[in-house]
Amino acid sequence: MCATKVRDESGESERPVNELDRTDRALLKLLQKDASLSNVALAAQVHLSPPACLRRVERLRQAGLIQRTVALLDPKALGAGMVVLIGVVLDRSTPDSFAAFEKAAARISGCMECHVVTGEFDYFMLVRTRDSESFNQLHAEQLLYLPGVRQIRSFMGLKQVLSTTQLPL
């Protein structure tokens, strides 16, 4: 497997991603907190000229460290304040049954994440919905019809203690 490399400011030498310098890490930390910062503001905070800052950010994008820039919305304000974690056990563990489930799970209303896991469950899904009544409707109309499912266990969130999109750097 080939390590991702990033070019330095001169564009001549490359270094592995795990060797990001302090400025690269500072840029990534700032952008994780607020990606709407202007290039000028970002440059000032990391003590670079705006053109040098822009080149570094573009290099981080090209290296795949910055996948995309998004707006984080308020789920409660948009009628999706309830979070439900769903453990799923499939009736068999075959590539076809996993593929069919994954394709169908991607179409579930409000499904934010779906992970293959180890242990008692095959998958964990994170679903957002308005309230318990709307989740009950989702369960009856969509979740019960997921292909290859032997068991579904739902865990409704009572209180959000922590939620972040920021990776530790």
GROMACS .gro file of C-alpha atoms in nm:
model
  169
    1MET     CA    1   0.000   0.000   0.000
    2CYS     CA    2   0.133   0.339  -0.096
    3ALA     CA    3   0.136   0.620   0.160
    4THR     CA    4  -0.027   0.946   0.058
    5LYS     CA    5   0.231   1.218   0.016
    6VAL     CA    6   0.207   1.594   0.022
    7ARG     CA    7   0.439   1.836  -0.158
    8ASP     CA    8   0.613   2.110   0.032
    9GLU     CA    9   0.573   2.480  -0.060
   10SER     CA   10   0.836   2.460  -0.335
   11GLY     CA   11   0.649   2.170  -0.496
   12GLU     CA   12   0.972   1.974  -0.528
   13SER     CA   13   1.003   1.735  -0.235
   14GLU     CA   14   0.730   1.523  -0.083
   15ARG     CA   15   0.674   1.396   0.268
   16PRO     CA   16   0.427   1.135   0.399
   17VAL     CA   17   0.097   1.260   0.539
   18ASN     CA   18   0.192   1.144   0.888
   19GLU     CA   19   0.474   1.400   0.871
   20LEU     CA   20   0.250   1.706   0.842
   21ASP     CA   21   0.422   2.009   0.983
   22ARG     CA   22   0.286   2.235   1.254
   23THR     CA   23   0.135   2.478   1.001
   24ASP     CA   24  -0.050   2.201   0.814
   25ARG     CA   25  -0.192   2.072   1.143
   26ALA     CA   26  -0.291   2.424   1.249
   27LEU     CA   27  -0.469   2.478   0.917
   28LEU     CA   28  -0.657   2.149   0.951
   29LYS     CA   29  -0.759   2.227   1.311
   30LEU     CA   30  -0.887   2.572   1.217
   31LEU     CA   31  -1.077   2.446   0.913
   32GLN     CA   32  -1.240   2.170   1.120
   33LYS     CA   33  -1.370   2.433   1.362
   34ASP     CA   34  -1.484   2.680   1.095
   35ALA     CA   35  -1.442   2.605   0.726
   36SER     CA   36  -1.604   2.937   0.637
   37LEU     CA   37  -1.293   3.132   0.741
   38SER     CA   38  -1.167   3.344   0.456
   39ASN     CA   39  -0.824   3.262   0.321
   40VAL     CA   40  -0.697   3.597   0.452
   41ALA     CA   41  -0.824   3.524   0.805
   42LEU     CA   42  -0.688   3.169   0.792
   43ALA     CA   43  -0.348   3.292   0.671
   44ALA     CA   44  -0.329   3.548   0.952
   45GLN     CA   45  -0.400   3.284   1.218
   46VAL     CA   46  -0.123   3.052   1.094
   47HIS     CA   47   0.121   3.335   1.015
   48LEU     CA   48   0.141   3.278   0.638
   49SER     CA   49   0.087   3.505   0.343
   50PRO     CA   50  -0.255   3.452   0.180
   51PRO     CA   51  -0.106   3.299  -0.139
   52ALA     CA   52   0.109   3.053   0.063
   53CYS     CA   53  -0.193   2.963   0.277
   54LEU     CA   54  -0.408   2.903  -0.029
   55ARG     CA   55  -0.139   2.676  -0.180
   56ARG     CA   56  -0.115   2.473   0.142
   57VAL     CA   57  -0.491   2.428   0.171
   58GLU     CA   58  -0.511   2.323  -0.193
   59ARG     CA   59  -0.227   2.076  -0.138
   60LEU     CA   60  -0.414   1.929   0.161
   61ARG     CA   61  -0.724   1.894  -0.059
   62GLN     CA   62  -0.530   1.726  -0.338
   63ALA     CA   63  -0.374   1.484  -0.088
   64GLY     CA   64  -0.727   1.387   0.021
   65LEU     CA   65  -0.692   1.517   0.377
   66ILE     CA   66  -0.974   1.765   0.316
   67GLN     CA   67  -1.250   1.562   0.154
   68ARG     CA   68  -1.515   1.830   0.122
   69THR     CA   69  -1.649   2.145   0.289
   70VAL     CA   70  -2.000   2.131   0.433
   71ALA     CA   71  -2.242   2.326   0.652
   72LEU     CA   72  -2.338   2.157   0.979
   73LEU     CA   73  -2.709   2.203   1.033
   74ASP     CA   74  -2.908   2.205   1.357
   75PRO     CA   75  -3.101   1.874   1.355
   76LYS     CA   76  -3.356   1.985   1.614
   77ALA     CA   77  -3.439   2.307   1.430
   78LEU     CA   78  -3.493   2.102   1.113
   79GLY     CA   79  -3.722   1.842   1.267
   80ALA     CA   80  -3.463   1.569   1.317
   81GLY     CA   81  -3.384   1.614   1.686
   82MET     CA   82  -3.414   1.251   1.790
   83VAL     CA   83  -3.117   1.027   1.733
   84VAL     CA   84  -3.166   0.650   1.720
   85LEU     CA   85  -2.888   0.394   1.716
   86ILE     CA   86  -2.999   0.073   1.552
   87GLY     CA   87  -2.823  -0.260   1.591
   88VAL     CA   88  -2.890  -0.500   1.303
   89VAL     CA   89  -2.826  -0.874   1.284
   90LEU     CA   90  -2.850  -1.037   0.942
   91ASP     CA   91  -2.988  -1.386   0.898
   92ARG     CA   92  -2.673  -1.494   0.710
   93SER     CA   93  -2.325  -1.359   0.655
   94THR     CA   94  -2.270  -1.378   0.282
   95PRO     CA   95  -2.132  -1.115   0.047
   96ASP     CA   96  -2.469  -1.099  -0.131
   97SER     CA   97  -2.668  -1.049   0.191
   98PHE     CA   98  -2.429  -0.777   0.310
   99ALA     CA   99  -2.442  -0.601  -0.030
  100ALA     CA  100  -2.824  -0.613  -0.042
  101PHE     CA  101  -2.855  -0.478   0.311
  102GLU     CA  102  -2.604  -0.197   0.251
  103LYS     CA  103  -2.778  -0.087  -0.068
  104ALA     CA  104  -3.116  -0.076   0.109
  105ALA     CA  105  -2.976   0.094   0.422
  106ALA     CA  106  -2.844   0.380   0.211
  107ARG     CA  107  -3.206   0.458   0.115
  108ILE     CA  108  -3.347   0.469   0.471
  109SER     CA  109  -3.493   0.812   0.551
  110GLY     CA  110  -3.278   0.998   0.802
  111CYS     CA  111  -2.997   0.739   0.803
  112MET     CA  112  -2.683   0.939   0.875
  113GLU     CA  113  -2.435   0.655   0.921
  114CYS     CA  114  -2.417   0.281   0.875
  115HIS     CA  115  -2.121   0.075   0.998
  116VAL     CA  116  -2.026  -0.292   0.974
  117VAL     CA  117  -1.925  -0.387   1.329
  118THR     CA  118  -1.783  -0.675   1.524
  119GLY     CA  119  -1.960  -0.850   1.807
  120GLU     CA  120  -2.327  -0.922   1.863
  121PHE     CA  121  -2.451  -0.709   1.572
  122ASP     CA  122  -2.353  -0.702   1.205
  123TYR     CA  123  -2.433  -0.332   1.159
  124PHE     CA  124  -2.498  -0.019   1.357
  125MET     CA  125  -2.699   0.256   1.196
  126LEU     CA  126  -2.741   0.612   1.320
  127VAL     CA  127  -3.079   0.752   1.221
  128ARG     CA  128  -3.223   1.097   1.288
  129THR     CA  129  -3.594   1.154   1.307
  130ARG     CA  130  -3.836   1.408   1.456
  131ASP     CA  131  -3.963   1.210   1.757
  132SER     CA  132  -4.059   0.861   1.876
  133GLU     CA  133  -4.380   0.866   1.674
  134SER     CA  134  -4.198   0.942   1.349
  135PHE     CA  135  -3.939   0.675   1.433
  136ASN     CA  136  -4.219   0.424   1.490
  137GLN     CA  137  -4.352   0.507   1.144
  138LEU     CA  138  -4.004   0.474   0.991
  139HIS     CA  139  -3.964   0.138   1.164
  140ALA     CA  140  -4.298   0.010   1.035
  141GLU     CA  141  -4.258   0.141   0.680
  142GLN     CA  142  -3.886   0.100   0.609
  143LEU     CA  143  -3.675  -0.078   0.869
  144LEU     CA  144  -3.892  -0.390   0.884
  145TYR     CA  145  -3.843  -0.434   0.508
  146LEU     CA  146  -3.464  -0.425   0.503
  147PRO     CA  147  -3.343  -0.739   0.322
  148GLY     CA  148  -3.183  -1.027   0.509
  149VAL     CA  149  -3.251  -0.890   0.857
  150ARG     CA  150  -3.303  -1.136   1.142
  151GLN     CA  151  -3.310  -0.885   1.427
  152ILE     CA  152  -3.326  -0.509   1.482
  153ARG     CA  153  -3.266  -0.341   1.816
  154SER     CA  154  -3.327   0.030   1.852
  155PHE     CA  155  -3.171   0.260   2.111
  156MET     CA  156  -3.322   0.609   2.135
  157GLY     CA  157  -3.090   0.884   2.250
  158LEU     CA  158  -3.213   1.065   2.559
  159LYS     CA  159  -2.947   1.335   2.582
  160GLN     CA  160  -2.658   1.430   2.356
  161VAL     CA  161  -2.345   1.447   2.567
  162LEU     CA  162  -2.093   1.495   2.286
  163SER     CA  163  -2.106   1.530   1.912
  164THR     CA  164  -1.814   1.647   1.704
  165THR     CA  165  -1.686   1.629   1.351
  166GLN     CA  166  -1.333   1.730   1.457
  167LEU     CA  167  -1.064   1.464   1.429
  168PRO     CA  168  -0.777   1.482   1.679
  169LEU     CA  169  -0.460   1.621   1.519
   0.00000   0.00000   0.00000
